[in-house]
Coordinates of C-alpha atoms in Angstrom, one line a residue:
Chain X
M1270 CA 0.0 0.0 0.0
T1271 CA 1.2 3.5 -0.8
R1272 CA 1.2 6.0 1.9
T1273 CA -0.8 9.2 1.3
V1274 CA 0.0 12.5 3.0
V1275 CA -2.5 15.4 2.9
H1276 CA -1.3 19.0 2.6
R1277 CA -4.1 21.6 3.1
V1278 CA -4.2 24.9 1.1
H1279 CA -6.5 27.9 1.6
V1280 CA -6.7 29.7 -1.7
E1281 CA -6.0 33.4 -1.3
F1282 CA -7.1 36.4 -3.4
G1283 CA -3.5 36.9 -4.6
D1284 CA -3.4 33.3 -5.9
C1285 CA -6.0 34.2 -8.5
D1286 CA -5.8 35.9 -11.8
P1287 CA -8.0 38.5 -13.6
A1288 CA -10.3 35.6 -14.6
G1289 CA -10.9 35.2 -10.8
I1290 CA -9.5 31.6 -10.7
V1291 CA -6.3 30.2 -9.4
W1292 CA -3.4 31.1 -11.7
F1293 CA -2.0 27.6 -12.6
P1294 CA 1.7 28.1 -11.6
N1295 CA 0.3 28.3 -8.0
F1296 CA -0.8 24.7 -8.2
F1297 CA 2.8 23.8 -8.8
R1298 CA 3.8 25.9 -5.9
W1299 CA 1.5 23.9 -3.6
V1300 CA 2.5 20.6 -5.1
D1301 CA 6.1 21.4 -4.4
A1302 CA 5.3 22.2 -0.8
S1303 CA 3.3 19.0 -0.5
S1304 CA 6.2 16.9 -1.8
R1305 CA 8.4 18.3 0.9
H1306 CA 5.7 17.9 3.6
F1307 CA 5.4 14.3 2.4
F1308 CA 9.0 13.5 3.4
R1309 CA 8.7 15.4 6.7
A1310 CA 5.5 13.5 7.5
C1311 CA 7.4 10.3 6.8
G1312 CA 10.2 11.3 9.2
V1313 CA 12.8 12.4 6.7
P1314 CA 14.7 15.4 8.1
P1315 CA 14.4 18.8 6.5
W1316 CA 16.8 19.6 3.6
Q1317 CA 18.7 22.0 5.8
E1318 CA 19.7 19.0 7.9
T1319 CA 20.1 16.4 5.1
V1320 CA 22.5 18.7 3.2
R1321 CA 24.9 18.3 6.2
T1322 CA 24.2 14.6 6.9
H1323 CA 23.8 13.2 3.4
G1324 CA 24.9 16.1 1.1
I1325 CA 21.3 16.1 -0.2
L1326 CA 19.9 19.5 -0.8
G1327 CA 16.4 18.5 -2.0
T1328 CA 14.5 16.6 -4.7
P1329 CA 14.5 18.7 -7.8
L1330 CA 11.8 18.0 -10.4
V1331 CA 12.9 16.4 -13.7
E1332 CA 9.5 15.8 -15.3
T1333 CA 5.9 16.6 -14.6
R1334 CA 2.5 15.9 -16.1
A1335 CA -0.6 17.8 -15.0
T1336 CA -4.2 17.7 -15.9
F1337 CA -6.5 20.5 -14.7
H1338 CA -10.2 19.4 -14.5
R1339 CA -11.9 22.3 -12.7
P1340 CA -10.8 25.8 -11.5
A1341 CA -10.5 26.9 -7.9
S1342 CA -11.1 30.4 -6.6
Y1343 CA -10.2 32.4 -3.5
G1344 CA -11.8 31.2 -0.3
D1345 CA -11.6 27.6 -1.4
D1346 CA -10.2 25.0 0.9
L1347 CA -8.2 22.4 -1.0
E1348 CA -6.4 19.3 -0.2
V1349 CA -3.3 18.0 -2.0
R1350 CA -3.1 14.3 -1.5
S1351 CA 0.4 13.1 -2.2
S1352 CA 1.9 9.7 -2.5
I1353 CA 5.0 8.0 -4.0
E1354 CA 3.8 5.6 -6.6
A1355 CA 7.1 4.2 -7.9
W1356 CA 10.9 4.3 -7.0
G1357 CA 13.5 4.2 -9.7
G1358 CA 17.3 4.0 -9.3
K1359 CA 17.9 7.7 -8.6
S1360 CA 14.3 8.9 -9.1
F1361 CA 10.8 8.5 -7.7
T1362 CA 7.3 9.2 -9.0
M1363 CA 5.0 11.2 -6.9
V1364 CA 1.3 11.7 -7.6
H1365 CA -0.6 14.6 -6.2
R1366 CA -4.4 14.8 -6.4
I1367 CA -5.8 18.2 -5.6
V1368 CA -9.4 18.1 -4.4
R1369 CA -12.0 20.4 -3.1
G1370 CA -14.3 18.2 -0.9
E1371 CA -14.5 15.1 -3.1
T1372 CA -14.2 17.0 -6.4
L1373 CA -10.9 16.3 -8.2
L1374 CA -9.6 19.6 -9.5
A1375 CA -6.2 18.6 -10.8
E1376 CA -3.8 15.7 -10.9
I1377 CA -0.1 16.3 -11.1
V1378 CA 2.5 13.5 -11.5
E1379 CA 6.1 14.3 -10.8
K1380 CA 9.4 12.6 -11.4
R1381 CA 12.0 13.8 -9.0
V1382 CA 15.5 12.9 -8.0
F1383 CA 17.5 13.3 -4.9
A1384 CA 20.2 15.8 -5.6
R1385 CA 23.5 17.0 -4.2
R1386 CA 26.0 19.7 -5.4
H1387 CA 28.1 18.4 -8.2
P1388 CA 31.6 17.6 -6.7
D1389 CA 33.4 19.2 -9.7
D1390 CA 31.2 22.3 -10.0
P1391 CA 29.1 23.6 -7.1
A1392 CA 27.0 25.6 -9.5
R1393 CA 25.6 22.3 -10.8
I1394 CA 23.6 19.7 -9.1
Q1395 CA 23.8 15.9 -9.5
A1396 CA 21.3 13.1 -9.0
V1397 CA 22.2 10.5 -6.4
P1398 CA 20.5 7.2 -5.4
A1399 CA 17.7 7.7 -2.8
P1400 CA 19.3 7.0 0.6
E1401 CA 18.1 3.6 1.9
D1402 CA 17.1 5.1 5.3
F1403 CA 14.9 7.8 3.6
R1404 CA 13.2 5.2 1.4
A1405 CA 12.5 2.9 4.3
K1406 CA 10.7 5.7 6.1
C1407 CA 8.4 6.5 3.1
D1408 CA 7.2 3.0 2.3
Chain U
M1394 CA 5.6 25.7 -41.1
T1395 CA 4.8 26.6 -37.5
R1396 CA 5.5 30.1 -36.4
T1397 CA 7.8 30.5 -33.4
V1398 CA 7.7 33.6 -31.1
V1399 CA 10.5 34.2 -28.7
H1400 CA 9.9 35.6 -25.2
R1401 CA 13.1 36.7 -23.3
V1402 CA 13.5 36.2 -19.6
H1403 CA 16.2 37.5 -17.3
V1404 CA 16.4 35.3 -14.3
E1405 CA 16.3 37.2 -11.0
F1406 CA 17.6 36.4 -7.6
G1407 CA 14.1 36.1 -6.3
D1408 CA 13.3 33.5 -8.9
C1409 CA 15.8 31.1 -7.3
D1410 CA 15.4 28.9 -4.3
P1411 CA 17.8 27.9 -1.5
A1412 CA 19.6 25.6 -3.8
G1413 CA 20.5 28.7 -5.9
I1414 CA 18.6 27.5 -9.0
V1415 CA 15.3 28.6 -10.5
W1416 CA 12.4 27.3 -8.5
F1417 CA 10.4 25.4 -11.1
P1418 CA 7.0 27.0 -10.7
N1419 CA 8.7 30.1 -12.2
F1420 CA 9.2 28.2 -15.5
F1421 CA 5.4 27.9 -15.7
R1422 CA 5.1 31.6 -14.9
W1423 CA 7.3 32.4 -17.9
V1424 CA 5.7 29.9 -20.2
D1425 CA 2.3 31.4 -19.3
A1426 CA 3.5 34.8 -20.2
S1427 CA 5.1 33.5 -23.4
S1428 CA 1.8 31.9 -24.5
R1429 CA 0.1 35.3 -24.2
H1430 CA 2.9 37.1 -26.0
F1431 CA 2.6 34.5 -28.8
F1432 CA -1.0 35.6 -29.5
R1433 CA -0.1 39.3 -29.2
A1434 CA 2.8 38.9 -31.6
C1435 CA 0.4 37.2 -34.0
G1436 CA -1.9 40.1 -33.9
V1437 CA -4.6 38.7 -31.6
P1438 CA -5.9 41.5 -29.3
P1439 CA -5.2 41.4 -25.6
W1440 CA -7.8 39.5 -23.4
Q1441 CA -9.1 42.7 -21.9
E1442 CA -10.3 43.5 -25.5
T1443 CA -11.4 40.0 -26.6
V1444 CA -13.6 39.6 -23.5
R1445 CA -15.6 42.5 -24.9
T1446 CA -15.5 41.5 -28.6
H1447 CA -15.6 37.7 -28.4
G1448 CA -16.5 37.0 -24.8
I1449 CA -13.1 35.3 -24.5
L1450 CA -11.2 35.9 -21.3
G1451 CA -8.1 33.9 -22.0
T1452 CA -6.7 30.5 -22.8
P1453 CA -6.7 28.5 -19.6
L1454 CA -4.4 25.5 -19.4
V1455 CA -6.0 22.0 -19.3
E1456 CA -3.0 19.8 -19.5
T1457 CA 0.8 20.2 -19.5
R1458 CA 3.9 18.1 -19.7
A1459 CA 7.3 19.4 -18.8
T1460 CA 10.8 18.0 -18.9
F1461 CA 13.6 19.8 -17.1
H1462 CA 17.0 19.1 -18.4
R1463 CA 19.3 21.6 -16.7
P1464 CA 18.9 24.2 -14.1
A1465 CA 19.1 28.0 -14.5
S1466 CA 20.3 30.5 -12.0
Y1467 CA 20.1 34.2 -11.4
G1468 CA 21.8 36.4 -14.0
D1469 CA 21.0 34.0 -16.8
D1470 CA 19.4 35.2 -19.9
L1471 CA 16.8 32.7 -21.3
E1472 CA 14.6 32.5 -24.3
V1473 CA 11.2 30.8 -24.3
R1474 CA 10.6 29.7 -27.9
S1475 CA 6.9 29.1 -28.3
S1476 CA 4.8 27.7 -31.2
I1477 CA 1.4 26.1 -31.7
E1478 CA 2.0 22.6 -32.9
A1479 CA -1.7 21.4 -33.3
W1480 CA -5.2 22.8 -33.3
G1481 CA -8.1 20.7 -31.9
G1482 CA -11.8 21.6 -31.9
K1483 CA -11.7 23.8 -28.9
S1484 CA -8.1 23.3 -27.9
F1485 CA -4.6 23.8 -29.2
T1486 CA -1.2 22.4 -28.3
M1487 CA 1.6 24.8 -27.7
V1488 CA 5.2 23.9 -27.3
H1489 CA 7.7 26.0 -25.4
R1490 CA 11.5 25.4 -25.5
I1491 CA 13.4 27.2 -22.8
V1492 CA 17.0 27.7 -23.9
R1493 CA 20.1 29.5 -22.6
G1494 CA 22.2 30.2 -25.7
E1495 CA 21.8 27.0 -27.6
T1496 CA 21.4 24.8 -24.5
L1497 CA 17.9 23.4 -24.0
L1498 CA 17.0 23.7 -20.3
A1499 CA 13.4 22.7 -20.4
E1500 CA 10.6 21.7 -22.7
I1501 CA 7.0 22.4 -21.7
V1502 CA 4.0 21.3 -23.8
E1503 CA 0.6 22.8 -23.1
K1504 CA -2.9 22.0 -24.1
R1505 CA -5.0 25.1 -23.7
V1506 CA -8.6 26.1 -24.6
F1507 CA -10.2 29.4 -25.4
A1508 CA -12.6 30.1 -22.6
R1509 CA -15.5 32.4 -21.8
R1510 CA -17.7 32.7 -18.7
H1511 CA -20.3 30.0 -18.4
P1512 CA -23.6 31.6 -19.5
D1513 CA -25.5 29.8 -16.6
D1514 CA -22.9 30.5 -13.9
P1515 CA -20.4 33.3 -14.2
A1516 CA -18.2 31.6 -11.5
R1517 CA -17.4 28.9 -14.0
I1518 CA -15.7 29.1 -17.3
Q1519 CA -16.4 27.2 -20.5
A1520 CA -14.3 26.1 -23.5
V1521 CA -15.4 27.5 -26.9
P1522 CA -14.0 26.9 -30.4
A1523 CA -11.1 29.0 -31.4
P1524 CA -12.4 32.0 -33.3
E1525 CA -11.6 31.7 -37.0
D1526 CA -10.0 35.1 -37.1
F1527 CA -7.7 34.3 -34.2
R1528 CA -6.6 31.0 -35.7
A1529 CA -5.9 32.6 -39.1
K1530 CA -3.6 35.1 -37.5
C1531 CA -1.5 32.4 -35.8
D1532 CA -0.9 30.1 -38.7
Chain E
M1341 CA -9.6 47.7 22.5
T1342 CA -8.6 46.7 19.0
R1343 CA -9.3 43.3 17.9
T1344 CA -6.4 41.1 16.7
V1345 CA -6.8 38.3 14.3
V1346 CA -4.0 35.7 13.8
H1347 CA -3.1 34.2 10.4
R1348 CA -0.8 31.2 10.5
V1349 CA 1.9 30.7 7.9
H1350 CA 4.2 27.7 7.4
V1351 CA 7.3 28.9 5.5
E1352 CA 8.0 26.7 2.4
F1353 CA 11.3 26.0 0.6
G1354 CA 10.0 28.0 -2.4
D1355 CA 9.4 31.0 -0.2
C1356 CA 13.1 31.3 0.4
D1357 CA 15.8 32.8 -1.8
P1358 CA 19.4 31.7 -2.5
A1359 CA 20.5 33.2 0.9
G1360 CA 18.2 30.5 2.4
I1361 CA 15.8 33.1 4.0
V1362 CA 12.3 34.3 3.2
W1363 CA 12.4 36.5 0.1
F1364 CA 10.8 39.7 1.4
P1365 CA 7.9 40.1 -1.1
N1366 CA 6.5 36.9 0.4
F1367 CA 6.0 38.8 3.7
F1368 CA 3.7 41.1 1.8
R1369 CA 1.9 38.2 0.2
W1370 CA 1.1 36.8 3.7
V1371 CA 0.2 40.2 5.1
D1372 CA -2.2 40.7 2.2
A1373 CA -3.9 37.3 3.0
S1374 CA -4.0 38.3 6.6
S1375 CA -5.8 41.5 5.9
R1376 CA -8.5 39.6 4.1
H1377 CA -8.7 36.9 6.8
F1378 CA -9.2 39.7 9.3
F1379 CA -12.4 40.9 7.6
R1380 CA -13.7 37.4 7.2
A1381 CA -13.0 36.6 10.8
C1382 CA -14.9 39.8 11.8
G1383 CA -17.9 38.6 9.7
V1384 CA -17.4 40.8 6.6
P1385 CA -18.5 38.7 3.5
P1386 CA -15.9 37.7 0.9
W1387 CA -15.1 40.3 -1.9
Q1388 CA -16.9 38.1 -4.4
E1389 CA -20.1 38.8 -2.5
T1390 CA -19.5 42.4 -1.5
V1391 CA -18.9 43.3 -5.2
R1392 CA -22.5 42.3 -5.7
T1393 CA -24.0 43.7 -2.5
H1394 CA -21.9 46.9 -2.1
G1395 CA -20.0 47.3 -5.3
I1396 CA -16.8 46.8 -3.2
L1397 CA -14.1 44.7 -4.9
G1398 CA -11.6 44.8 -2.1
T1399 CA -9.3 47.0 0.0
P1400 CA -6.3 47.9 -2.2
L1401 CA -3.2 49.2 -0.5
V1402 CA -2.3 52.8 -0.8
E1403 CA 0.7 53.0 1.6
T1404 CA 2.8 50.7 3.6
R1405 CA 5.8 50.8 5.9
A1406 CA 7.6 47.7 6.9
T1407 CA 10.5 46.9 9.3
F1408 CA 12.3 43.6 9.1
H1409 CA 14.0 42.6 12.3
R1410 CA 15.0 39.0 11.7
P1411 CA 14.9 36.6 8.9
A1412 CA 12.7 33.5 8.7
S1413 CA 13.6 30.2 6.9
Y1414 CA 11.7 27.2 5.6
G1415 CA 10.1 25.0 8.1
D1416 CA 9.4 28.0 10.3
D1417 CA 5.9 28.4 11.7
L1418 CA 4.9 32.1 11.8
E1419 CA 2.0 34.1 13.0
V1420 CA 0.7 37.3 11.4
R1421 CA -1.1 39.2 14.1
S1422 CA -3.3 41.8 12.4
S1423 CA -5.5 44.6 13.8
I1424 CA -7.0 47.8 12.6
E1425 CA -5.4 50.7 14.5
A1426 CA -7.3 53.6 13.0
W1427 CA -10.2 54.5 10.7
G1428 CA -10.1 57.5 8.3
G1429 CA -12.8 58.8 6.0
K1430 CA -12.2 56.3 3.2
S1431 CA -9.2 54.6 4.6
F1432 CA -8.0 52.5 7.5
T1433 CA -4.7 51.6 9.0
M1434 CA -3.9 48.0 9.7
V1435 CA -0.9 46.8 11.6
H1436 CA 0.6 43.3 11.1
R1437 CA 3.1 41.8 13.5
I1438 CA 4.9 38.8 12.2
V1439 CA 6.2 36.6 14.9
R1440 CA 7.9 33.2 15.4
G1441 CA 7.1 32.1 18.9
E1442 CA 7.4 35.4 20.8
T1443 CA 10.2 36.8 18.5
L1444 CA 9.1 39.7 16.4
L1445 CA 10.4 39.2 12.9
A1446 CA 8.7 42.0 11.0
E1447 CA 6.2 44.7 11.5
I1448 CA 4.1 46.0 8.5
V1449 CA 1.7 48.9 8.7
E1450 CA -0.7 49.3 5.8
K1451 CA -3.1 52.1 4.8
R1452 CA -5.9 50.6 2.7
V1453 CA -9.1 51.9 1.2
F1454 CA -12.4 50.3 0.3
A1455 CA -12.6 50.3 -3.5
R1456 CA -15.2 49.9 -6.3
R1457 CA -14.9 50.2 -10.0
H1458 CA -14.9 53.8 -11.2
P1459 CA -18.4 54.5 -12.6
D1460 CA -16.9 56.4 -15.6
D1461 CA -14.1 54.0 -16.4
P1462 CA -14.3 50.3 -15.3
A1463 CA -10.5 50.0 -15.9
R1464 CA -10.0 52.3 -12.9
I1465 CA -10.9 51.9 -9.3
Q1466 CA -12.2 54.4 -6.8
A1467 CA -12.1 54.8 -3.0
V1468 CA -15.4 54.8 -1.2
P1469 CA -16.2 55.3 2.5
A1470 CA -16.1 52.1 4.6
P1471 CA -19.6 50.8 4.8
E1472 CA -21.0 51.3 8.3
D1473 CA -22.0 47.7 8.6
F1474 CA -18.5 46.5 7.8
R1475 CA -16.9 48.9 10.2
A1476 CA -19.3 47.9 13.0
K1477 CA -18.3 44.3 12.6
C1478 CA -14.6 45.1 12.9
D1479 CA -14.6 47.1 16.1
Chain M
M1378 CA 24.3 64.0 -8.6
T1379 CA 22.8 60.6 -7.9
R1380 CA 22.9 58.0 -10.6
T1381 CA 19.6 56.6 -11.8
V1382 CA 19.3 53.1 -13.4
V1383 CA 16.2 52.1 -15.2
H1384 CA 14.7 48.6 -15.0
R1385 CA 12.0 47.8 -17.5
V1386 CA 9.0 45.6 -16.6
H1387 CA 6.2 44.3 -18.9
V1388 CA 3.2 43.5 -16.7
E1389 CA 1.9 40.0 -17.3
F1390 CA -1.6 38.6 -16.8
G1391 CA -0.4 36.5 -14.0
D1392 CA 0.9 39.6 -12.2
C1393 CA -2.6 40.8 -11.8
D1394 CA -5.3 39.9 -9.3
P1395 CA -9.1 39.3 -9.6
A1396 CA -9.6 43.1 -9.6
G1397 CA -7.6 43.1 -12.9
I1398 CA -4.7 45.2 -11.5
V1399 CA -1.2 44.4 -10.4
W1400 CA -1.2 42.6 -7.1
F1401 CA 1.0 44.8 -4.9
P1402 CA 3.6 42.2 -3.7
N1403 CA 4.7 42.1 -7.4
F1404 CA 5.8 45.7 -7.2
F1405 CA 8.2 44.6 -4.4
R1406 CA 9.4 41.8 -6.6
W1407 CA 10.3 44.2 -9.4
V1408 CA 11.9 46.7 -7.0
D1409 CA 14.1 43.9 -5.6
A1410 CA 15.2 43.0 -9.1
S1411 CA 15.8 46.7 -9.8
S1412 CA 18.0 47.1 -6.8
R1413 CA 20.2 44.2 -8.0
H1414 CA 20.3 45.6 -11.6
F1415 CA 21.4 48.9 -10.1
F1416 CA 24.6 47.4 -8.7
R1417 CA 25.3 45.4 -11.8
A1418 CA 24.8 48.5 -14.0
C1419 CA 27.3 50.3 -11.7
G1420 CA 29.8 47.5 -12.2
V1421 CA 29.4 45.6 -8.9
P1422 CA 29.8 41.9 -9.6
P1423 CA 26.9 39.5 -9.1
W1424 CA 26.3 38.2 -5.6
Q1425 CA 27.4 34.7 -6.6
E1426 CA 30.8 36.3 -7.1
T1427 CA 30.9 38.7 -4.2
V1428 CA 30.1 35.9 -1.8
R1429 CA 33.5 34.4 -2.8
T1430 CA 35.4 37.7 -3.0
H1431 CA 33.9 39.7 -0.1
G1432 CA 31.7 37.2 1.7
I1433 CA 28.8 39.4 0.7
L1434 CA 25.7 37.4 -0.2
G1435 CA 23.4 40.3 -1.0
T1436 CA 21.7 43.4 0.3
P1437 CA 18.7 42.3 2.4
L1438 CA 16.0 44.8 3.1
V1439 CA 15.7 46.2 6.6
E1440 CA 13.0 48.8 6.1
T1441 CA 10.7 50.0 3.3
R1442 CA 8.1 52.6 2.7
A1443 CA 5.8 52.5 -0.3
T1444 CA 3.1 54.8 -1.7
F1445 CA 0.8 53.5 -4.4
H1446 CA -0.7 56.2 -6.5
R1447 CA -2.3 54.5 -9.5
P1448 CA -2.8 50.8 -10.5
A1449 CA -1.2 49.1 -13.4
S1450 CA -2.6 46.3 -15.5
Y1451 CA -1.4 43.6 -17.8
G1452 CA 0.1 44.7 -21.1
D1453 CA 1.5 47.9 -19.4
D1454 CA 5.1 48.7 -19.9
L1455 CA 6.6 50.2 -16.7
E1456 CA 10.0 51.6 -15.8
V1457 CA 11.5 51.3 -12.3
R1458 CA 13.9 54.2 -11.9
S1459 CA 16.3 53.4 -9.1
S1460 CA 18.9 55.5 -7.3
I1461 CA 20.8 55.5 -4.0
E1462 CA 19.9 58.6 -2.1
A1463 CA 22.0 58.1 1.0
W1464 CA 24.7 56.0 2.5
G1465 CA 24.9 55.1 6.2
G1466 CA 27.6 53.2 8.0
K1467 CA 26.3 49.7 7.1
S1468 CA 23.2 50.7 5.2
F1469 CA 22.0 52.7 2.2
T1470 CA 18.8 54.2 1.1
M1471 CA 17.5 53.4 -2.4
V1472 CA 14.5 55.1 -4.0
H1473 CA 12.5 53.5 -6.8
R1474 CA 10.0 55.4 -8.8
I1475 CA 7.7 53.2 -10.9
V1476 CA 6.3 55.0 -13.9
R1477 CA 4.2 54.3 -16.9
G1478 CA 5.2 56.9 -19.5
E1479 CA 5.5 60.0 -17.3
T1480 CA 2.8 58.9 -14.9
L1481 CA 4.1 58.0 -11.4
L1482 CA 2.4 54.9 -10.2
A1483 CA 4.3 54.1 -7.1
E1484 CA 7.3 55.2 -5.1
I1485 CA 9.2 52.7 -2.9
V1486 CA 12.0 53.7 -0.5
E1487 CA 14.2 51.0 0.8
K1488 CA 16.8 50.8 3.5
R1489 CA 19.2 47.9 2.8
V1490 CA 22.4 46.5 4.3
F1491 CA 25.3 44.6 2.8
A1492 CA 25.1 41.2 4.5
R1493 CA 27.3 38.1 5.0
R1494 CA 26.7 34.9 6.9
H1495 CA 27.2 35.3 10.6
P1496 CA 30.6 33.8 11.5
D1497 CA 29.1 32.1 14.6
D1498 CA 26.0 30.8 13.0
P1499 CA 25.7 30.3 9.3
A1500 CA 21.8 30.2 9.6
R1501 CA 22.0 33.9 10.5
I1502 CA 23.1 36.9 8.5
Q1503 CA 25.0 39.9 9.6
A1504 CA 25.3 43.5 8.3
V1505 CA 28.8 44.7 7.3
P1506 CA 30.0 48.1 6.1
A1507 CA 29.6 48.7 2.3
P1508 CA 32.9 47.8 0.7
E1509 CA 34.7 50.9 -0.4
D1510 CA 35.2 49.6 -4.0
F1511 CA 31.4 48.9 -4.3
R1512 CA 30.5 52.3 -3.1
A1513 CA 32.9 54.1 -5.4
K1514 CA 31.3 52.4 -8.4
C1515 CA 27.8 53.5 -7.4
D1516 CA 28.5 57.2 -6.9

């Protein structure tokens, strides 16, 4: 069974565009937060700490697919329901379902990697295998 | 031949995250701007005007797929190269290639629709066929 | 006695800049949300409703002063403590104290007006006196 | 004579709120970018470089005052006209005038400091005197 962690979002006026609905880059903002909360909820330390203990500075996104079914507007209370659906060698696939009540508004699938600074060039980042201890916590 | 319109972006400090690289929702912010500039560059009036002339208040996103190849950082000058690759009944597919010099950083494919307010409920929006005169300008 | 309404904020990774601290425009984002929550907590209807009942589409900012004492970083839980400290003819002064625990991080003072669309030009907005019924709810 | 550097901004749809006007935190976003461009235009190296050469990671904001005279909307071309009006021991005062054509939309005054990581606690930052060579470039 995959574990699902819920991240709650209250849609603000400033999250909406002149059409009065959520401007879509904000959905990615919330999904990014939810992917971090997922790890924290599973017991993985914050990235400030993992950068010291494992060299890992986060889980940058390498691919995403999103489908938007219905708009949201300000005042709405949303849930982002996040789970890891697959683990690759250095990557994992996370699925986020954004709902209002039981209405599915959007579904966003992400492929992310664990990353550290590139040893040869600190301006670049490099994918590394998911630490075993992190993965064990999330299953 | 598809027409390509280029939208230039200078990456700012505030576009970057604690890893020192562009926080990915900002790529969607730039792509959204580029999709609007595309229509303006083709001679389609701004949405403030089309809402009065055609009832059309914009082209909300219904689906997107993105692949991120390399990060960008502040000070970088990027180009978003946008083109419409296909027209559906009420939708169209736009492709955005984000490059720094000739290095491809990200590719984002969008499926968008032309939308107006729903006649029965102004809180909702509704897809409508692309106006012929708009489509003619973009080909 | 002035009424204080608390708006809670969890600082996300994406709210922080390459220095690892909250990028200051985000404080204004939270304060803007808090000013709206203040009215809702006092029983003033949401702006979607007041635009129909009173013509009022919100409370745009006309002036602000902010002092930043200490930075915040991701993972921090903050409170924005908001109150109206003075009412003018068409304006009001709101004070927001942003705290982490009992540490004051920032203080932001706002002068806002109640606004409707300008009757001669819907592209402009116009300040109007605070409706008596709104003001009574907030005292 | 104070030197003025101009930063150009094209207002995007996504910069605007449901009232159809620029959501004010975006003005701070542009002003922050303009303060950085000011230093670059004067010949101060980017912060990625100064963090190595001088330990300086940027110029965080300690105070700001803003007055908003008129709204802007999407499609507008704005100029942010920035200059340093005063130097303190460790701080400086920058004034930004945001104009559309010759119409003043907003004026934002900032007090900023040059900052490095605190030697005792890298999670904190610390104000340091403006390096002489930086200041000479900006006068």
